[in-house]
CSV table of C-alpha atoms in Angstrom, one decimal:
chain,number,residue,atom,x,y,z
Q,1,UNK,CA,118.8,114.9,85.4
Q,2,UNK,CA,119.0,116.3,89.0
Q,3,UNK,CA,121.6,114.8,91.2
Q,4,UNK,CA,121.0,114.1,94.6
Q,5,UNK,CA,122.0,117.6,95.8
Q,6,UNK,CA,120.1,119.5,93.4
Q,7,UNK,CA,116.9,121.5,95.3
Q,8,UNK,CA,113.8,120.8,93.3
Q,9,UNK,CA,112.9,124.4,93.0
Q,10,UNK,CA,115.1,127.7,93.8
Q,11,UNK,CA,113.8,131.1,94.4
Q,12,UNK,CA,114.6,133.2,91.4
Q,13,UNK,CA,117.3,136.0,91.7
Q,14,UNK,CA,115.7,138.1,88.8
Q,15,UNK,CA,113.7,141.6,89.6
Q,16,UNK,CA,110.1,141.2,91.2
Q,17,UNK,CA,108.8,142.6,88.0
Q,18,UNK,CA,110.6,139.9,85.7
Q,19,UNK,CA,108.0,137.0,86.6
Q,20,UNK,CA,105.1,135.3,84.5
Q,21,UNK,CA,103.0,134.6,87.9
Q,22,UNK,CA,103.0,135.3,91.3
Q,23,UNK,CA,102.3,132.5,93.9
Q,24,UNK,CA,99.2,134.7,95.1
Q,25,UNK,CA,97.7,134.0,91.5
Q,26,UNK,CA,97.7,130.4,92.0
Q,27,UNK,CA,95.7,128.0,94.0
Q,28,UNK,CA,96.0,129.0,97.8
Q,29,UNK,CA,97.0,125.5,98.9
Q,30,UNK,CA,100.5,126.2,97.4
Q,31,UNK,CA,101.2,128.4,100.2
Q,32,UNK,CA,99.9,126.1,102.8
Q,33,UNK,CA,102.9,124.5,104.9
Q,34,UNK,CA,101.5,121.0,104.7
Q,35,UNK,CA,102.6,121.0,101.0
Q,36,UNK,CA,106.0,122.1,101.6
Q,37,UNK,CA,106.4,119.4,104.4
Q,38,UNK,CA,107.3,116.5,102.1
Q,39,UNK,CA,109.5,118.6,99.5
Q,40,UNK,CA,111.5,120.1,102.5
Q,41,UNK,CA,112.3,116.7,104.1
Q,42,UNK,CA,113.4,114.9,101.0
Q,43,UNK,CA,115.5,118.1,100.0
Q,44,UNK,CA,117.3,117.7,103.6
Q,45,UNK,CA,117.8,114.3,103.0
Q,46,UNK,CA,119.1,114.9,99.7
Q,47,UNK,CA,121.6,117.6,100.8
Q,48,UNK,CA,122.9,115.4,103.7
Q,49,UNK,CA,122.9,111.9,102.0
Q,50,UNK,CA,125.8,110.7,104.5
Q,51,UNK,CA,123.7,111.5,107.6
Q,52,UNK,CA,121.8,108.4,109.4
Q,53,UNK,CA,118.4,108.9,109.0
Q,54,UNK,CA,115.5,108.2,111.4
Q,55,UNK,CA,113.3,110.6,109.0
Q,56,UNK,CA,112.3,108.0,106.3
Q,57,UNK,CA,109.0,106.6,106.5
Q,58,UNK,CA,110.0,104.0,103.7
Q,59,UNK,CA,109.5,100.1,104.3
Q,60,UNK,CA,112.5,97.7,104.7
Q,61,UNK,CA,114.4,97.1,101.3
Q,62,UNK,CA,115.8,93.7,102.6
Q,63,UNK,CA,113.9,91.3,100.4
Q,64,UNK,CA,113.6,93.8,97.2
Q,65,UNK,CA,114.4,91.4,94.2
Q,66,UNK,CA,113.9,92.7,90.6
Q,67,UNK,CA,113.8,88.8,89.6
Q,68,UNK,CA,110.6,88.4,91.7
Q,69,UNK,CA,108.9,91.1,89.8
Q,70,UNK,CA,108.9,89.3,86.6
Q,71,UNK,CA,108.0,86.2,88.5
Q,72,UNK,CA,104.9,88.1,89.8
Q,73,UNK,CA,103.9,88.9,86.2
Q,74,UNK,CA,103.8,85.5,85.0
Q,75,UNK,CA,102.3,84.1,88.3
Q,76,UNK,CA,99.3,86.8,87.4
Q,77,UNK,CA,99.3,85.6,83.6
Q,78,UNK,CA,98.9,82.0,84.6
Q,79,UNK,CA,96.0,82.9,87.1
Q,80,UNK,CA,94.2,84.9,84.2
Q,81,UNK,CA,94.9,81.7,81.7
Q,82,UNK,CA,93.9,79.1,84.4
Q,83,UNK,CA,91.2,80.7,86.6
Q,84,UNK,CA,89.6,83.2,84.1
Q,85,UNK,CA,90.3,81.4,80.8
Q,86,UNK,CA,92.0,84.2,79.3
Q,87,UNK,CA,93.9,83.7,76.0
Q,88,UNK,CA,97.3,85.0,75.0
Q,89,UNK,CA,95.6,88.1,73.2
Q,90,UNK,CA,93.3,88.7,76.2
Q,91,UNK,CA,96.2,88.6,78.5
Q,92,UNK,CA,98.2,91.2,76.6
Q,93,UNK,CA,95.3,93.3,76.2
Q,94,UNK,CA,94.5,93.5,80.0
Q,95,UNK,CA,98.3,94.1,80.8
Q,96,UNK,CA,99.2,96.4,78.3
Q,97,UNK,CA,96.1,98.5,77.3
Q,98,UNK,CA,94.0,100.9,79.1
Q,99,UNK,CA,92.4,98.9,81.7
Q,100,UNK,CA,89.0,98.8,83.8
Q,101,UNK,CA,88.7,101.9,85.9
Q,102,UNK,CA,88.0,100.3,89.0
Q,103,UNK,CA,90.8,98.0,88.4
Q,104,UNK,CA,91.4,94.2,87.4
Q,105,UNK,CA,92.5,92.5,90.7
Q,106,UNK,CA,89.7,93.5,92.7
Q,107,UNK,CA,88.5,89.8,93.1
Q,108,UNK,CA,91.8,89.0,94.5
Q,109,UNK,CA,91.8,92.3,96.8
Q,110,UNK,CA,88.4,90.9,98.2
Q,111,UNK,CA,89.7,87.3,98.7
Q,112,UNK,CA,92.8,88.9,100.8
Q,113,UNK,CA,90.4,91.2,102.9
Q,114,UNK,CA,88.2,88.1,103.8
Q,115,UNK,CA,91.2,85.9,104.7
Q,116,UNK,CA,93.3,88.4,106.6
Q,117,UNK,CA,90.7,90.6,108.0
Q,118,UNK,CA,87.4,89.0,108.0
Q,119,UNK,CA,86.0,91.8,105.8
Q,120,UNK,CA,83.5,90.4,103.4
Q,121,UNK,CA,82.7,92.7,100.6
Q,122,UNK,CA,81.6,92.4,97.3
Q,123,UNK,CA,84.7,92.7,94.7
Q,124,UNK,CA,82.6,95.5,92.9
Q,125,UNK,CA,82.9,97.6,96.0
Q,126,UNK,CA,86.4,97.9,95.6
Q,127,UNK,CA,88.5,100.6,93.4
Q,128,UNK,CA,92.1,99.9,92.6
Q,129,UNK,CA,93.9,103.3,92.9
Q,130,UNK,CA,97.5,105.0,92.3
Q,131,UNK,CA,98.7,104.5,95.8
Q,132,UNK,CA,96.5,105.2,98.9
Q,133,UNK,CA,96.9,108.9,98.3
Q,134,UNK,CA,94.6,108.8,95.4
Q,135,UNK,CA,92.2,106.8,97.3
Q,136,UNK,CA,92.3,109.4,100.1
Q,137,UNK,CA,91.8,112.1,97.7
Q,138,UNK,CA,88.9,110.4,95.8
Q,139,UNK,CA,87.1,109.7,99.0
Q,140,UNK,CA,87.3,113.4,100.2
Q,141,UNK,CA,86.2,114.5,96.8
Q,142,UNK,CA,83.1,112.3,96.6
Q,143,UNK,CA,82.0,112.6,100.1
Q,144,UNK,CA,82.4,116.4,100.6
Q,145,UNK,CA,79.6,117.8,98.4
Q,146,UNK,CA,79.2,121.3,100.0
Q,147,UNK,CA,81.9,124.0,101.0
Q,148,UNK,CA,80.8,123.5,104.3
Q,149,UNK,CA,81.6,119.8,104.6
Q,150,UNK,CA,84.5,119.2,106.8
Q,151,UNK,CA,87.2,116.3,107.4
Q,152,UNK,CA,88.0,115.9,110.9
Q,153,UNK,CA,91.2,114.1,112.0
Q,154,UNK,CA,93.4,113.6,115.2
Q,155,UNK,CA,96.1,115.9,116.1
Q,156,UNK,CA,99.0,114.9,115.2
Q,157,UNK,CA,98.0,113.3,111.9
Q,158,UNK,CA,99.5,112.0,108.5
Q,159,UNK,CA,100.4,114.9,106.6
Q,160,UNK,CA,99.1,113.6,103.3
Q,161,UNK,CA,95.9,113.9,104.5
Q,162,UNK,CA,96.1,117.4,105.3
Q,163,UNK,CA,97.6,118.2,101.9
Q,164,UNK,CA,94.9,116.3,100.1
Q,165,UNK,CA,92.2,118.0,102.1
Q,166,UNK,CA,93.9,121.4,101.3
Q,167,UNK,CA,93.9,120.8,97.7
Q,168,UNK,CA,90.2,119.9,97.7
Q,169,UNK,CA,89.5,123.2,99.8
Q,170,UNK,CA,88.5,121.2,102.7
Q,171,UNK,CA,89.0,122.2,106.2
Q,172,UNK,CA,90.5,119.7,108.5
Q,173,UNK,CA,89.0,120.0,111.8
Q,174,UNK,CA,91.5,118.7,114.6
Q,175,UNK,CA,90.5,116.1,117.4
Q,176,UNK,CA,92.5,115.6,120.3
Q,177,UNK,CA,94.5,112.1,120.7
Q,178,UNK,CA,95.0,110.2,123.8
Q,179,UNK,CA,96.3,106.6,124.8
Q,180,UNK,CA,93.4,105.1,123.3
Q,181,UNK,CA,93.9,106.9,119.7
Q,182,UNK,CA,91.4,109.4,119.9
Q,183,UNK,CA,89.6,111.2,122.6
Q,184,UNK,CA,85.9,110.5,122.3
Q,185,UNK,CA,84.7,113.2,124.7
Q,186,UNK,CA,86.8,115.9,122.5
Q,187,UNK,CA,85.4,114.4,119.2
Q,188,UNK,CA,81.8,114.7,120.3
Q,189,UNK,CA,82.6,118.3,121.5
Q,190,UNK,CA,84.2,119.2,118.2
Q,191,UNK,CA,81.2,117.6,116.3
Q,192,UNK,CA,78.8,119.7,118.3
Q,193,UNK,CA,81.0,122.8,117.7
Q,194,UNK,CA,81.3,122.3,114.0
Q,195,UNK,CA,77.5,122.2,113.8
Q,196,UNK,CA,77.1,125.1,115.7
Q,197,UNK,CA,79.2,127.0,113.2
Q,198,UNK,CA,77.4,125.8,110.3
Q,199,UNK,CA,79.7,123.2,109.2
Q,200,UNK,CA,78.5,119.4,108.4
Q,201,UNK,CA,81.1,116.8,109.7
Q,202,UNK,CA,81.5,114.5,106.8
Q,203,UNK,CA,84.5,112.3,107.3
Q,204,UNK,CA,86.7,111.4,110.2
Q,205,UNK,CA,90.3,110.0,108.9
Q,206,UNK,CA,91.8,107.6,111.2
Q,207,UNK,CA,94.9,105.3,111.6
Q,208,UNK,CA,93.5,102.8,113.9
Q,209,UNK,CA,96.5,100.4,114.2
Q,210,UNK,CA,100.4,102.1,114.8
Q,211,UNK,CA,99.3,105.4,113.6
Q,212,UNK,CA,101.6,107.8,111.6
Q,213,UNK,CA,103.1,109.7,113.2
Q,214,UNK,CA,102.0,108.9,117.1
Q,215,UNK,CA,102.1,105.0,117.0
Q,216,UNK,CA,98.8,104.8,118.8
Q,217,UNK,CA,96.2,101.9,118.5
Q,218,UNK,CA,92.5,102.3,118.7
Q,219,UNK,CA,91.2,99.6,121.3
Q,220,UNK,CA,88.1,97.6,120.9
Q,221,UNK,CA,85.9,99.6,123.0
Q,222,UNK,CA,86.8,102.8,121.2
Q,223,UNK,CA,86.5,101.4,117.8
Q,224,UNK,CA,82.6,100.2,118.7
Q,225,UNK,CA,81.9,103.8,120.1
Q,226,UNK,CA,83.6,105.5,117.0
Q,227,UNK,CA,80.9,103.3,114.8
Q,228,UNK,CA,78.3,104.3,117.2
Q,229,UNK,CA,78.9,108.1,117.0
Q,230,UNK,CA,79.3,107.9,113.2
Q,231,UNK,CA,75.8,106.4,113.0
Q,232,UNK,CA,74.4,109.0,115.6
Q,233,UNK,CA,76.1,112.0,114.0
Q,234,UNK,CA,76.0,110.9,110.4
Q,235,UNK,CA,79.4,110.9,109.1
Q,236,UNK,CA,81.7,108.3,107.7
Q,237,UNK,CA,85.2,106.7,109.1
Q,238,UNK,CA,88.0,107.0,106.5
Q,239,UNK,CA,90.2,104.2,107.8
Q,240,UNK,CA,93.8,104.0,106.7
Q,241,UNK,CA,95.8,100.9,107.8
Q,242,UNK,CA,98.9,100.7,106.0
Q,243,UNK,CA,101.2,99.9,109.3
Q,244,UNK,CA,98.4,97.2,110.8
Q,245,UNK,CA,100.3,94.1,109.7
Q,246,UNK,CA,103.3,95.0,111.8
Q,247,UNK,CA,102.6,94.6,115.5
Q,248,UNK,CA,105.5,94.5,118.0
Q,249,UNK,CA,104.3,91.1,119.1
Q,250,UNK,CA,102.2,88.1,118.8
Q,251,UNK,CA,99.4,89.2,120.7
Q,252,UNK,CA,95.5,89.1,119.6
Q,253,UNK,CA,94.8,91.7,116.8
Q,254,UNK,CA,91.9,94.0,117.2
Q,255,UNK,CA,89.3,93.8,114.5
Q,256,UNK,CA,89.6,96.8,111.9
Q,257,UNK,CA,86.6,99.3,112.0
Q,258,UNK,CA,85.6,98.0,108.7
Q,259,UNK,CA,85.3,94.3,110.1
Q,260,UNK,CA,83.1,95.5,112.8
Q,261,UNK,CA,81.1,98.0,110.6
Q,262,UNK,CA,77.4,96.6,110.3
Q,263,UNK,CA,76.0,99.8,109.0
Q,264,UNK,CA,78.2,100.9,106.2
Q,265,UNK,CA,79.9,103.7,108.0
Q,266,UNK,CA,83.5,102.9,107.1
Q,267,UNK,CA,85.3,103.5,103.8
Q,268,UNK,CA,88.5,101.3,104.2
Q,269,UNK,CA,91.9,102.5,102.4
Q,270,UNK,CA,94.4,100.0,101.6
Q,271,UNK,CA,97.8,100.2,100.4
Q,272,UNK,CA,100.8,97.8,98.9
Q,273,UNK,CA,103.5,100.6,99.7
Q,274,UNK,CA,104.3,99.0,103.0
Q,275,UNK,CA,103.4,95.4,102.2
Q,276,UNK,CA,104.8,95.0,98.6
Q,277,UNK,CA,107.0,98.0,97.6
Q,278,UNK,CA,106.1,101.6,97.1
Q,279,UNK,CA,107.3,101.7,93.4
Q,280,UNK,CA,104.3,99.7,92.5
Q,281,UNK,CA,102.1,102.5,93.3
Q,282,UNK,CA,99.0,100.4,93.8
Q,283,UNK,CA,96.2,101.1,96.7
Q,284,UNK,CA,92.8,100.8,96.7
Q,285,UNK,CA,89.5,101.8,98.5
Q,286,UNK,CA,86.3,99.7,99.8
Q,287,UNK,CA,83.2,101.9,99.2
Q,288,UNK,CA,80.2,99.3,99.6
Q,289,UNK,CA,77.8,102.2,100.8
Q,290,UNK,CA,74.6,102.4,98.4
Q,291,UNK,CA,74.1,105.4,96.5
Q,292,UNK,CA,70.5,106.3,95.1
Q,293,UNK,CA,71.0,108.0,91.7
Q,294,UNK,CA,69.0,110.9,90.0
Q,295,UNK,CA,66.9,108.2,88.3
Q,296,UNK,CA,66.4,106.6,91.6
Q,297,UNK,CA,68.9,103.6,90.5
Q,298,UNK,CA,70.9,102.2,93.6
Q,299,UNK,CA,74.4,101.8,92.8
Q,300,UNK,CA,77.6,101.2,95.0
Q,301,UNK,CA,79.7,104.3,96.1
Q,302,UNK,CA,82.4,102.5,94.5
Q,303,UNK,CA,80.8,103.0,91.0
Q,304,UNK,CA,80.4,106.9,91.7
Q,305,UNK,CA,84.0,107.2,92.9
Q,306,UNK,CA,85.1,105.4,89.8
Q,307,UNK,CA,83.9,108.4,87.7
Q,308,UNK,CA,86.2,110.6,89.6
Q,309,UNK,CA,89.2,108.4,89.2
Q,310,UNK,CA,88.3,108.2,85.4
Q,311,UNK,CA,89.2,112.0,85.2
Q,312,UNK,CA,92.2,112.0,87.4
Q,313,UNK,CA,94.2,109.1,86.5
Q,314,UNK,CA,92.0,107.4,84.1
Q,315,UNK,CA,93.1,103.7,85.5
Q,316,UNK,CA,95.8,102.1,87.7
Q,317,UNK,CA,98.5,100.5,85.9
Q,318,UNK,CA,97.7,97.2,85.0
Q,319,UNK,CA,101.0,96.1,84.8
Q,320,UNK,CA,101.7,97.1,88.7
Q,321,UNK,CA,98.4,95.6,89.6
Q,322,UNK,CA,99.6,92.4,88.0
Q,323,UNK,CA,102.9,92.5,89.9
Q,324,UNK,CA,101.1,93.0,93.2
Q,325,UNK,CA,98.4,90.3,92.2
Q,326,UNK,CA,101.2,87.7,91.4
Q,327,UNK,CA,102.9,88.6,95.2
Q,328,UNK,CA,99.2,87.7,96.6
Q,329,UNK,CA,98.7,84.8,94.7
Q,330,UNK,CA,102.6,83.4,95.7
Q,331,UNK,CA,101.1,83.6,99.3
Q,332,UNK,CA,97.6,82.3,98.8
Q,333,UNK,CA,96.2,85.7,99.1
Q,334,UNK,CA,97.4,86.5,102.4
Q,335,UNK,CA,99.7,89.5,103.2
Q,336,UNK,CA,100.1,88.2,106.9
Q,337,UNK,CA,102.0,85.5,105.0
Q,338,UNK,CA,103.6,87.7,102.6
Q,339,UNK,CA,105.0,90.1,105.3
Q,340,UNK,CA,106.3,87.8,107.8
Q,341,UNK,CA,110.0,88.2,107.3
Q,342,UNK,CA,109.3,92.4,107.1
Q,343,UNK,CA,107.3,92.1,110.3
Q,344,UNK,CA,110.6,90.5,111.9
Q,345,UNK,CA,112.7,93.2,110.8
Q,346,UNK,CA,110.4,96.1,112.1
Q,347,UNK,CA,110.0,94.3,115.7
Q,348,UNK,CA,113.8,94.0,115.8
Q,349,UNK,CA,114.3,97.5,115.0
Q,350,UNK,CA,111.7,98.7,117.2
Q,351,UNK,CA,112.9,96.9,120.2
Q,352,UNK,CA,116.5,98.0,119.6
Q,353,UNK,CA,115.4,101.7,119.4
Q,354,UNK,CA,113.4,101.5,122.6
Q,355,UNK,CA,116.4,99.9,124.2
Q,356,UNK,CA,118.7,102.1,122.9
Q,357,UNK,CA,116.7,105.3,123.9
Q,358,UNK,CA,116.7,103.9,127.3
Q,359,UNK,CA,120.6,103.6,127.4
Q,360,UNK,CA,121.3,106.9,126.0
Q,361,UNK,CA,118.8,108.7,128.0
Q,362,UNK,CA,118.1,106.8,131.1
Q,363,UNK,CA,115.5,108.2,133.6
Q,364,UNK,CA,117.4,110.2,136.2
Q,365,UNK,CA,120.1,111.1,133.9
Q,366,UNK,CA,121.3,114.7,132.7
Q,367,UNK,CA,118.6,115.0,129.9
Q,368,UNK,CA,114.9,115.3,130.3
Q,369,UNK,CA,114.1,113.2,127.3
Q,370,UNK,CA,110.8,111.0,127.0
Q,371,UNK,CA,109.5,108.5,124.5
Q,372,UNK,CA,106.2,106.5,123.8
Q,373,UNK,CA,106.7,102.8,123.1
Q,374,UNK,CA,104.2,101.8,120.5
Q,375,UNK,CA,102.9,98.6,120.1
Q,376,UNK,CA,103.8,98.0,116.4
Q,377,UNK,CA,104.5,100.0,113.2
Q,378,UNK,CA,107.5,102.1,112.1
Q,379,UNK,CA,107.2,105.1,114.4
Q,380,UNK,CA,108.2,106.4,117.7
Q,381,UNK,CA,107.5,109.8,119.3
Q,382,UNK,CA,110.4,111.3,121.3
Q,383,UNK,CA,109.8,114.9,123.5
Q,384,UNK,CA,112.7,116.8,124.0
Q,385,UNK,CA,113.4,119.7,126.7
Q,386,UNK,CA,113.7,122.1,123.7
Q,387,UNK,CA,112.2,123.1,120.5
Q,388,UNK,CA,112.5,120.8,117.5
Q,389,UNK,CA,111.9,122.8,114.7
Q,390,UNK,CA,113.1,122.8,110.9
Q,391,UNK,CA,116.1,125.0,111.9
Q,392,UNK,CA,117.2,122.4,114.5
Q,393,UNK,CA,116.7,119.9,112.0
Q,394,UNK,CA,119.1,121.4,109.5
Q,395,UNK,CA,121.8,121.9,112.3
Q,396,UNK,CA,121.4,118.3,113.3
Q,397,UNK,CA,121.9,117.1,109.8
Q,398,UNK,CA,125.0,119.5,109.0
Q,399,UNK,CA,126.6,119.3,112.5
Q,400,UNK,CA,125.7,115.9,114.0
Q,401,UNK,CA,124.9,113.7,110.9
Q,402,UNK,CA,121.7,112.6,112.1
Q,403,UNK,CA,117.8,113.1,110.3
Q,404,UNK,CA,114.7,113.0,112.1
Q,405,UNK,CA,111.3,114.6,111.7
Q,406,UNK,CA,109.8,117.6,113.5
Q,407,UNK,CA,106.5,116.7,114.7
Q,408,UNK,CA,105.3,120.3,113.9
Q,409,UNK,CA,104.7,119.0,110.1
Q,410,UNK,CA,101.8,116.5,111.6
Q,411,UNK,CA,99.8,119.3,113.4
Q,412,UNK,CA,97.8,122.0,111.7
Q,413,UNK,CA,98.4,124.7,114.6
Q,414,UNK,CA,101.4,124.8,116.9
Q,415,UNK,CA,101.4,121.3,118.3
Q,416,UNK,CA,104.5,119.2,118.8
Q,417,UNK,CA,107.0,122.1,119.1
Q,418,UNK,CA,109.3,120.1,121.5
Q,419,UNK,CA,108.9,116.6,119.9
Q,420,UNK,CA,110.5,114.3,117.0
Q,421,UNK,CA,109.5,111.4,115.2
Q,422,UNK,CA,111.8,108.5,114.7
Q,423,UNK,CA,111.3,105.9,112.1
Q,424,UNK,CA,113.6,102.8,112.1
Q,425,UNK,CA,111.7,100.7,109.2
Q,426,UNK,CA,114.7,100.9,106.8
Q,427,UNK,CA,117.7,101.1,109.3
Q,428,UNK,CA,120.3,98.2,110.1
Q,429,UNK,CA,120.9,97.7,113.8
Q,430,UNK,CA,124.5,99.8,113.4
Q,431,UNK,CA,122.7,102.5,111.7
Q,432,UNK,CA,120.1,102.8,114.8
Q,433,UNK,CA,123.1,102.8,117.5
Q,434,UNK,CA,125.0,105.3,115.1
Q,435,UNK,CA,122.0,107.6,115.1
Q,436,UNK,CA,121.4,107.3,118.6
Q,437,UNK,CA,125.0,108.4,119.6
Q,438,UNK,CA,124.6,111.2,117.3
Q,439,UNK,CA,121.5,112.3,118.5
Q,440,UNK,CA,122.7,112.4,122.2
Q,441,UNK,CA,125.4,114.6,120.9
Q,442,UNK,CA,122.7,117.1,119.7
Q,443,UNK,CA,120.8,116.8,122.9
Q,444,UNK,CA,124.0,117.5,124.8
Q,445,UNK,CA,124.7,120.5,123.0
Q,446,UNK,CA,121.1,121.9,123.1
Q,447,UNK,CA,121.1,121.2,127.0
Q,448,UNK,CA,124.2,123.2,127.4
Q,449,UNK,CA,123.1,126.2,125.4
Q,450,UNK,CA,126.0,126.1,123.4
Q,451,UNK,CA,124.0,126.0,119.9
């Protein structure tokens, strides 16, 4: 078993001819930097376990309770007996056998979407997936039919989207981000440029609320404009919203793109990694688009996507689905209720980070350090007067005991060279303060030119 400091893979020291394969003989995505990002960051964290980490994108662990897992299973079992009339044999079979490819909790997910988000969809349009990453992968695979089909996404963007697209041999076409979340003028220009080069824009991937990594939020006007553009230019919006339930204040929530969608232009991705716990590996997608098959039968896009899933993961673990379902049922199928305590932790931590940055790097002080102030989520982007690359991250961990994420990992080009992402989701107030003290030491060293 690997210990915390053991690298996942090490380069061989054998002679070049003492190999079975060369990386050039494997899929070209394995040489793409996007696929190295998560491994690199995990290895740095493992090598310096005593460092204070602003790098982790994990949710808070304050409410984790193994006893609750067993309770959730019993709650779902009771639901199957009471509301679906299942007997003991049927319950055992449903939870312990291979399950329905599209999932066994689709009715509860539909209830949750209607209750929390005003999204009214047929439960059959929902496919339960192994985390949101599989949902993203399946949606790209299903919608991008031709080698000229491309995925558009804001820059910066979630690295998992870049990796999924690359594995599927899809190009990710960058669109500028601005204060409204996405630059609509640049989006229009990129759509036209792509078509001029013989490409077909097929999907636009978005984190509309408190995006990873930038923390931006799409305003209502931008959301409506995106839906109009999707209809006009015949592409689909891939809406991924893992941080939506964690605003920094109690102000009004902007409707999701899917709630505003009257022309079935949005494929909605959901995840329980942040609202329940990542170890369950339960996500889902809503694909209510209508598809005409070869024999002119009309089916849901979800049915077609489930065919792909059956060849990838067969089904999502019924046991983990049951745990998530039990958590939902205990809170009346409302994730807004279920995550109230977690949301309070994130609001506290984001406030402490913002106040702490202001104390450590005041305007007019000796260091030209700037940052944004997201209205929710996990992440803040800090701009430094020096390069913030992987080499500096390792130096920061080794000599200053503080970790962060270079923003270059979220761009497909040379963007973010002087920026870092700070995440405070799993930190205590003391860790935030200690981490900022150590970060100031790194900044002072770099500003003095002594590194």
